Short mmCIF file of C-alpha atoms in Angstrom, two decimals:
data_model
loop_
_atom_site.label_atom_id
_atom_site.label_comp_id
_atom_site.label_asym_id
_atom_site.label_seq_id
_atom_site.Cartn_x
_atom_site.Cartn_y
_atom_site.Cartn_z
CA UNK A 30 85.44 101.86 72.67
CA UNK A 31 86.07 105.65 73.24
CA UNK A 32 84.77 106.15 76.80
CA UNK A 33 82.18 109.12 77.54
CA UNK A 34 83.36 111.91 79.14
CA UNK A 35 80.24 112.86 81.08
CA UNK A 36 81.71 111.29 84.18
CA UNK A 37 84.97 110.69 85.97
CA UNK A 38 86.19 114.27 85.77
CA UNK A 39 86.37 116.78 88.50
CA UNK A 40 85.90 120.22 87.53
CA UNK A 41 87.85 119.51 84.18
CA UNK A 42 90.88 117.95 86.29
CA UNK A 43 92.77 114.95 84.91
CA UNK A 44 92.23 112.46 87.53
CA UNK A 45 94.99 109.83 87.55
CA UNK A 46 94.92 108.23 90.88
CA UNK A 47 92.78 105.47 90.26
CA UNK A 48 94.76 102.83 92.17
CA UNK A 49 93.60 105.02 95.33
CA UNK A 50 89.97 104.91 94.42
CA UNK A 51 87.79 105.37 91.12
CA UNK A 52 84.73 107.88 90.67
CA UNK A 53 81.57 106.09 90.91
CA UNK A 54 80.16 104.89 87.67
CA UNK A 55 76.66 106.76 86.88
CA UNK A 56 75.34 103.13 86.08
CA UNK A 57 76.33 101.87 89.34
CA UNK A 58 74.86 105.01 91.30
CA UNK A 59 71.49 104.32 89.40
CA UNK A 60 71.47 100.72 90.50
CA UNK A 61 72.52 101.69 94.11
CA UNK A 62 69.78 104.67 94.51
CA UNK A 63 66.57 102.74 94.86
CA UNK A 64 68.26 100.82 97.90
CA UNK A 65 69.07 104.17 99.55
CA UNK A 66 65.37 105.17 99.30
CA UNK A 67 62.30 103.05 98.75
CA UNK A 68 63.99 99.67 98.61
CA UNK A 69 65.59 100.26 102.16
CA UNK A 70 64.35 97.10 103.78
CA UNK A 71 66.41 94.71 105.89
CA UNK A 72 66.91 91.70 103.81
CA UNK A 73 66.70 89.36 106.72
CA UNK A 74 63.18 90.64 107.41
CA UNK A 75 60.31 88.18 106.73
CA UNK A 76 57.98 90.10 104.48
CA UNK A 77 57.90 90.09 100.87
CA UNK A 78 59.41 93.45 99.97
CA UNK A 79 62.44 92.51 102.25
CA UNK A 80 62.85 89.31 100.29
CA UNK A 81 62.94 91.11 96.97
CA UNK A 82 66.01 92.83 98.39
CA UNK A 83 67.56 89.47 99.55
CA UNK A 84 67.12 88.57 95.96
CA UNK A 85 69.04 91.57 94.72
CA UNK A 86 71.72 90.84 97.11
CA UNK A 87 72.05 87.32 95.61
CA UNK A 88 72.03 88.84 92.06
CA UNK A 89 74.73 91.07 92.88
CA UNK A 90 76.88 88.08 94.48
CA UNK A 91 76.21 86.10 91.22
CA UNK A 92 77.65 89.39 89.33
CA UNK A 93 80.63 89.34 91.42
CA UNK A 94 81.42 85.87 91.13
CA UNK A 95 81.10 85.97 87.29
CA UNK A 96 83.72 88.76 87.19
CA UNK A 97 86.16 86.50 89.30
CA UNK A 98 85.51 83.12 87.61
CA UNK A 99 84.05 81.68 90.86
CA UNK A 100 80.57 80.28 92.13
CA UNK A 101 78.24 82.61 94.19
CA UNK A 102 78.57 80.45 97.23
CA UNK A 103 82.19 81.35 97.27
CA UNK A 104 81.68 85.14 97.74
CA UNK A 105 81.59 86.33 101.31
CA UNK A 106 80.66 90.16 101.17
CA UNK A 107 82.75 92.45 103.40
CA UNK A 108 83.33 96.05 104.01
CA UNK A 109 86.52 95.88 101.52
CA UNK A 110 89.83 94.46 100.80
CA UNK A 111 91.44 94.99 104.38
CA UNK A 112 88.77 93.19 106.34
CA UNK A 113 88.63 90.32 103.64
CA UNK A 114 92.54 90.07 104.00
CA UNK A 115 92.30 90.10 107.72
CA UNK A 116 89.72 87.24 107.61
CA UNK A 117 91.66 84.94 105.25
CA UNK A 118 95.04 85.52 107.33
CA UNK A 119 93.42 84.68 110.72
CA UNK A 120 91.96 81.47 108.96
CA UNK A 121 95.40 80.53 107.68
CA UNK A 122 97.21 81.34 110.84
CA UNK A 123 95.17 78.76 112.66
CA UNK A 124 95.82 75.92 110.42
CA UNK A 125 99.20 74.91 111.16
CA UNK A 126 100.50 77.69 113.75
CA UNK A 127 103.42 78.36 111.18
CA UNK A 128 102.88 82.13 110.54
CA UNK A 129 101.94 83.88 107.17
CA UNK A 130 104.49 84.48 104.52
CA UNK A 131 104.04 87.57 102.47
CA UNK A 132 106.08 89.72 99.99
CA UNK A 133 108.09 92.68 100.87
CA UNK A 134 106.27 94.84 98.38
CA UNK A 135 102.64 93.86 99.57
CA UNK A 136 99.92 96.33 100.88
CA UNK A 137 99.97 97.01 104.62
CA UNK A 138 96.81 95.12 105.05
CA UNK A 139 98.94 92.04 104.51
CA UNK A 140 102.21 93.14 105.86
CA UNK A 141 100.92 94.38 109.19
CA UNK A 142 98.35 91.65 109.70
CA UNK A 143 101.07 88.95 109.28
CA UNK A 144 103.28 90.81 111.93
CA UNK A 145 100.34 91.07 114.18
CA UNK A 146 99.33 87.32 113.72
CA UNK A 147 102.87 86.50 114.97
CA UNK A 148 105.74 84.47 113.01
CA UNK A 149 105.33 86.60 109.93
CA UNK A 150 107.78 85.69 107.19
CA UNK A 151 108.78 88.17 104.26
CA UNK A 152 109.95 87.22 101.11
CA UNK A 153 112.20 89.79 99.17
CA UNK A 154 111.77 90.90 95.41
CA UNK A 155 114.12 91.87 92.67
CA UNK A 156 114.99 95.02 91.03
CA UNK A 157 111.45 94.71 89.04
CA UNK A 158 109.51 93.98 91.91
CA UNK A 159 109.14 90.06 91.27
CA UNK A 160 109.25 87.72 93.93
CA UNK A 161 112.66 85.87 94.17
CA UNK A 162 111.95 82.24 93.50
CA UNK A 163 114.48 80.58 95.59
CA UNK A 164 113.62 82.65 98.47
CA UNK A 165 109.76 81.98 98.01
CA UNK A 166 110.41 78.36 97.95
CA UNK A 167 112.38 78.60 101.09
CA UNK A 168 109.66 80.63 102.74
CA UNK A 169 107.08 77.74 101.92
CA UNK A 170 109.23 75.16 102.83
CA UNK A 171 109.66 76.65 106.51
CA UNK A 172 106.48 75.42 107.68
CA UNK A 173 104.39 78.67 107.20
CA UNK A 174 100.71 78.02 107.61
CA UNK A 175 99.83 80.05 104.42
CA UNK A 176 101.16 82.56 102.12
CA UNK A 177 99.97 85.73 100.40
CA UNK A 178 100.87 88.09 97.73
CA UNK A 179 99.37 90.86 95.71
CA UNK A 180 98.95 89.85 92.34
CA UNK A 181 99.30 93.19 91.04
CA UNK A 182 101.37 95.87 93.18
CA UNK A 183 99.36 98.96 93.91
CA UNK A 184 102.14 101.26 93.28
CA UNK A 185 104.06 99.81 90.39
CA UNK A 186 101.39 97.55 88.76
CA UNK A 187 103.95 94.82 88.51
CA UNK A 188 102.18 91.24 88.13
CA UNK A 189 103.53 88.37 89.98
CA UNK A 190 103.92 85.07 88.33
CA UNK A 191 100.88 83.73 90.27
CA UNK A 192 101.04 80.19 88.92
CA UNK A 193 104.58 79.63 89.90
CA UNK A 194 104.00 81.36 93.43
CA UNK A 195 100.92 79.27 94.02
CA UNK A 196 102.45 75.90 93.03
CA UNK A 197 105.36 76.43 95.36
CA UNK A 198 102.94 76.83 98.17
CA UNK A 199 100.94 73.85 97.27
CA UNK A 200 104.01 71.71 97.24
CA UNK A 201 104.53 72.40 100.85
CA UNK A 202 101.02 72.28 101.92
CA UNK A 203 100.40 75.98 102.44
CA UNK A 204 97.16 77.60 101.90
CA UNK A 205 97.07 80.51 99.49
CA UNK A 206 95.67 83.88 99.64
CA UNK A 207 95.68 86.34 96.48
CA UNK A 208 95.30 89.77 96.88
CA UNK A 209 93.40 90.92 94.14
CA UNK A 210 92.42 94.40 94.89
CA UNK A 211 94.32 95.97 92.08
CA UNK A 212 93.57 93.33 89.40
CA UNK A 213 89.80 92.70 89.70
CA UNK A 214 88.11 94.73 87.00
CA UNK A 215 91.33 95.47 85.18
CA UNK A 216 92.45 91.93 83.77
CA UNK A 217 90.52 88.82 83.29
CA UNK A 218 90.23 86.50 86.21
CA UNK A 219 89.54 83.19 86.52
CA UNK A 220 89.84 81.93 90.19
CA UNK A 221 88.95 78.44 89.57
CA UNK A 222 91.81 78.01 87.25
CA UNK A 223 94.23 78.99 90.00
CA UNK A 224 95.65 77.20 93.02
CA UNK A 225 93.93 79.74 95.43
CA UNK A 226 92.29 79.18 98.60
CA UNK A 227 91.13 82.89 99.36
CA UNK A 228 91.28 86.08 97.67
CA UNK A 229 90.48 89.73 98.75
CA UNK A 230 88.71 92.13 96.47
CA UNK A 231 87.43 95.94 96.88
CA UNK A 232 84.63 97.54 94.71
CA UNK A 233 85.96 101.15 94.73
CA UNK A 234 88.92 100.07 92.76
CA UNK A 235 86.80 99.57 89.80
CA UNK A 236 84.09 102.21 89.83
CA UNK A 237 82.06 100.84 92.53
CA UNK A 238 81.32 102.15 96.12
CA UNK A 239 83.70 102.72 98.90
CA UNK A 240 82.82 100.45 101.91
CA UNK A 241 81.97 97.18 99.86
CA UNK A 242 84.26 94.28 98.97
CA UNK A 243 84.46 90.64 99.26
CA UNK A 244 86.28 87.60 100.14
CA UNK A 245 86.61 84.89 97.82
CA UNK A 246 86.75 81.43 99.76
CA UNK A 247 87.22 78.22 97.58
CA UNK A 248 84.60 75.61 98.26
CA UNK A 249 85.83 73.31 100.75
CA UNK A 250 88.28 75.74 102.22
CA UNK A 251 88.28 76.17 105.97
CA UNK A 252 86.75 79.07 107.48
CA UNK A 253 86.18 80.55 111.15
CA UNK A 254 84.03 83.73 111.15
CA UNK A 255 85.71 87.02 112.69
CA UNK A 256 82.19 88.49 113.49
CA UNK A 257 79.37 86.59 115.24
CA UNK A 258 75.68 87.92 115.53
CA UNK A 259 72.77 87.23 113.42
CA UNK A 260 74.41 84.73 111.04
CA UNK A 261 74.37 86.80 107.81
CA UNK A 262 76.30 85.63 104.89
CA UNK A 263 75.40 82.03 105.63
CA UNK A 264 76.97 82.43 108.99
CA UNK A 265 80.62 83.55 107.67
CA UNK A 266 79.96 87.37 108.43
CA UNK A 267 77.35 88.49 110.66
CA UNK A 268 75.99 92.09 110.54
CA UNK A 269 73.15 93.57 108.51
CA UNK A 270 74.31 93.74 105.04
CA UNK A 271 75.56 97.00 103.40
CA UNK A 272 72.71 96.53 100.92
CA UNK A 273 73.55 99.57 98.61
CA UNK A 274 77.10 98.91 98.72
CA UNK A 275 76.52 95.16 97.73
CA UNK A 276 74.13 96.29 94.93
CA UNK A 277 76.70 98.75 93.69
CA UNK A 278 79.51 96.22 94.00
CA UNK A 279 77.56 93.88 91.65
CA UNK A 280 76.81 96.74 89.08
CA UNK A 281 80.55 97.48 88.97
CA UNK A 282 81.31 93.88 88.43
CA UNK A 283 78.95 93.84 85.42
CA UNK A 284 80.34 96.96 83.98
CA UNK A 285 83.88 95.78 84.49
CA UNK A 286 83.27 92.51 82.76
CA UNK A 287 81.84 94.35 79.74
CA UNK A 288 84.72 96.74 79.67
CA UNK A 289 87.35 93.88 79.82
CA UNK A 290 85.51 92.38 76.83
CA UNK A 291 85.08 95.56 74.82
CA UNK A 292 88.33 97.45 75.74
CA UNK A 293 90.94 94.73 75.73
CA UNK A 294 94.23 96.18 75.21
CA UNK A 295 93.05 99.82 74.82
CA UNK A 296 94.20 100.71 78.49
CA UNK A 297 97.62 99.41 78.00
CA UNK A 298 98.03 101.22 74.78
CA UNK A 299 97.05 104.45 76.48
CA UNK A 300 99.51 103.95 79.30
CA UNK A 301 102.38 103.01 77.04
CA UNK A 302 101.52 106.08 74.87
CA UNK A 303 101.90 108.25 77.99
CA UNK A 304 105.29 106.60 78.78
CA UNK A 305 106.78 106.93 75.36
CA UNK A 306 105.59 110.51 74.58
CA UNK A 307 106.82 111.70 77.93
CA UNK A 308 110.25 110.08 77.64
CA UNK A 309 110.50 111.60 74.02
CA UNK A 310 109.75 115.03 75.62
CA UNK A 311 112.00 114.93 78.79
CA UNK A 312 115.24 112.79 79.57
CA UNK A 313 115.97 111.01 82.64
CA UNK A 314 112.66 109.13 83.26
CA UNK A 315 112.65 105.59 84.48
CA UNK A 316 109.75 103.19 84.21
CA UNK A 317 109.63 101.07 87.63
CA UNK A 318 108.87 97.46 86.81
CA UNK A 319 109.07 98.30 82.89
CA UNK A 320 110.72 94.85 82.52
CA UNK A 321 107.82 92.80 83.61
CA UNK A 322 104.17 92.32 83.01
CA UNK A 323 102.12 95.10 84.65
CA UNK A 324 98.44 95.72 85.15
CA UNK A 325 97.31 97.95 82.09
CA UNK A 326 96.38 101.23 83.93
CA UNK A 327 99.42 101.71 86.02
CA UNK A 328 102.80 103.65 85.35
CA UNK A 329 105.26 104.52 88.10
CA UNK A 330 108.00 106.84 86.94
CA UNK A 331 111.19 108.24 88.55
CA UNK A 332 112.26 111.74 87.32
CA UNK A 333 115.93 112.58 87.65
CA UNK A 334 116.83 115.86 89.31
CA UNK A 335 113.21 116.23 90.81
CA UNK A 336 111.32 115.21 94.08
CA UNK A 337 107.92 113.87 93.97
CA UNK A 338 106.73 116.54 96.20
CA UNK A 339 107.93 119.43 94.05
CA UNK A 340 106.57 117.69 91.02
CA UNK A 341 102.85 117.26 92.85
CA UNK A 342 103.10 120.93 94.01
CA UNK A 343 102.98 121.95 90.36
CA UNK A 344 100.90 119.27 88.82
CA UNK A 345 97.78 119.74 91.12
CA UNK A 346 97.17 123.39 90.51
CA UNK A 347 97.79 122.57 86.74
CA UNK A 348 95.15 120.21 86.69
CA UNK A 349 96.74 116.61 87.03
CA UNK A 350 96.02 114.61 90.10
CA UNK A 351 98.36 111.60 90.52
CA UNK A 352 100.35 110.31 93.69
CA UNK A 353 103.62 109.71 95.32
CA UNK A 354 102.70 106.10 96.37
CA UNK A 355 100.00 104.37 98.05
CA UNK A 356 97.17 106.68 99.32
CA UNK A 357 97.17 104.88 102.72
CA UNK A 358 100.48 106.70 103.51
CA UNK A 359 99.70 110.05 101.97
CA UNK A 360 98.81 111.76 105.48
CA UNK A 361 102.09 110.23 106.92
CA UNK A 362 104.78 110.86 104.34
CA UNK A 363 107.60 108.38 104.09
CA UNK A 364 109.71 106.78 101.39
CA UNK A 365 107.56 104.18 99.40
CA UNK A 366 108.18 100.89 101.08
CA UNK A 367 107.43 99.18 97.77
CA UNK A 368 110.18 100.77 95.66
CA UNK A 369 112.72 100.74 98.69
CA UNK A 370 112.03 96.96 98.81
CA UNK A 371 112.87 96.74 95.14
CA UNK A 372 116.46 98.08 96.01
CA UNK A 373 116.09 101.46 94.50
CA UNK A 374 118.27 104.15 95.79
CA UNK A 375 116.66 106.83 98.00
CA UNK A 376 116.95 109.28 95.18
CA UNK A 377 115.13 107.43 92.96
CA UNK A 378 112.50 106.53 95.62
CA UNK A 379 111.86 110.03 96.34
CA UNK A 380 111.52 111.08 92.66
CA UNK A 381 108.86 108.71 91.73
CA UNK A 382 105.28 109.42 90.75
CA UNK A 383 102.28 106.88 90.32
CA UNK A 384 100.06 107.57 87.41
CA UNK A 385 96.93 105.29 87.55
CA UNK A 386 94.61 105.50 84.62
CA UNK A 387 90.92 104.04 84.19
CA UNK A 388 88.73 102.86 81.49
CA UNK A 389 87.44 106.36 81.25
CA UNK A 390 90.82 107.69 80.33
CA UNK A 391 91.23 109.08 76.71
CA UNK A 392 94.06 109.81 74.56
CA UNK A 393 93.33 113.47 74.82
CA UNK A 394 93.82 113.15 78.30
CA UNK A 395 97.10 111.49 77.57
CA UNK A 396 98.49 114.14 75.68
CA UNK A 397 97.39 116.74 77.88
CA UNK A 398 99.00 114.92 80.99
CA UNK A 399 102.26 114.42 79.02
CA UNK A 400 102.48 118.26 78.43
CA UNK A 401 101.80 118.98 82.16
CA UNK A 402 104.37 116.50 83.60
CA UNK A 403 106.98 117.60 81.03
CA UNK A 404 106.58 121.30 81.87
CA UNK A 405 106.53 120.30 85.72
CA UNK A 406 109.82 118.43 85.47
CA UNK A 407 111.56 121.07 83.28
CA UNK A 408 110.61 123.73 85.87
CA UNK A 409 111.80 121.61 88.86
CA UNK A 410 114.91 120.72 87.23
CA UNK A 411 115.77 124.38 86.21
CA UNK A 412 115.26 125.27 89.84
CA UNK A 413 117.42 122.62 91.23
CA UNK A 414 120.14 123.27 88.43
CA UNK A 415 120.41 126.87 89.61
CA UNK A 416 120.93 126.11 93.03
CA UNK A 417 123.02 122.90 93.03
CA UNK A 418 124.64 122.67 89.53
CA UNK A 419 124.13 119.72 87.02
CA UNK A 420 121.30 117.65 87.46
CA UNK A 421 122.43 114.02 88.87
CA UNK A 422 121.12 111.20 86.68
CA UNK A 423 119.88 107.83 88.06
CA UNK A 424 120.88 104.78 86.21
CA UNK A 425 118.63 101.67 87.05
#
């Protein structure tokens, strides 16, 4: 299916930072709008028009559950992935008082929460970003209360071998939390087919609204609320529901499920086309995590003889928006902890850019992006070469 170009663009700019956030689908906005206007009622109120809002919330819960391969009763609406992760970690930490085990390449929502709760343990990854199996096994055997890992890394797109990691945790009695923020809506998910107790999802990563997400809690898994009050979300997360956000979350889940069925493989082909066309035009381009399975929309590339900052200074005014890593660190620039944890040299880390596509990306955009990136690389290398001599080449 070729996507419509009547949305997802910003004044003609190619927006390729969809792992940071995605543009709101017009279908999602249309679903939300009545709940921002005439259907403004509190779903906990007792009159009939409030009851219809409550029904709409439950319909959205069912839509999200369908996308994740879960039951509606297992979905707890939150403000996003960070809150969901904190909820799961606090629950797991109290089960055996053994701390939480995470991967060195995980998102800060996981890394910092594990540290804050005490006795946090970190498993290293290999050069591709894959969890080191023997280190993961040892961490699970060390008496951790629970483990967590990002199924898809937010910077490289690397997909962990989730079945093996979950099985290792189960062998040692540890609960499992899955960070699915970059997976949901991009690859098929069946949580009931996985050995997972908790999972975090955020709507704005697949064309839903910001400020809406959920925690998946497997039926029968323990849970102690973080927030107490009016008993919303079946007593698991008190506070008046973000009804427009929840409705948008449900609409985004419906649209994502449809895209997954109709567009299977198209997004990966676009990403692969971008990488192959670009490498044909310029030398010294390395694909991070290129030796393992990745989510289909993500390409993280190192460019010999360049810095990410120099390239971005040229690409933004040329009409291509991408990133040098997680959006959470953009205002506090520092080398990517993900690429550093993978053991890459500093030069490679600082020369890397992340390009994250969406279901709205077209082949025309791919070809335009290749031309823009190739021109920027040549310009930066030309300046660097005139100042420092021959361009140094990074060999992975």
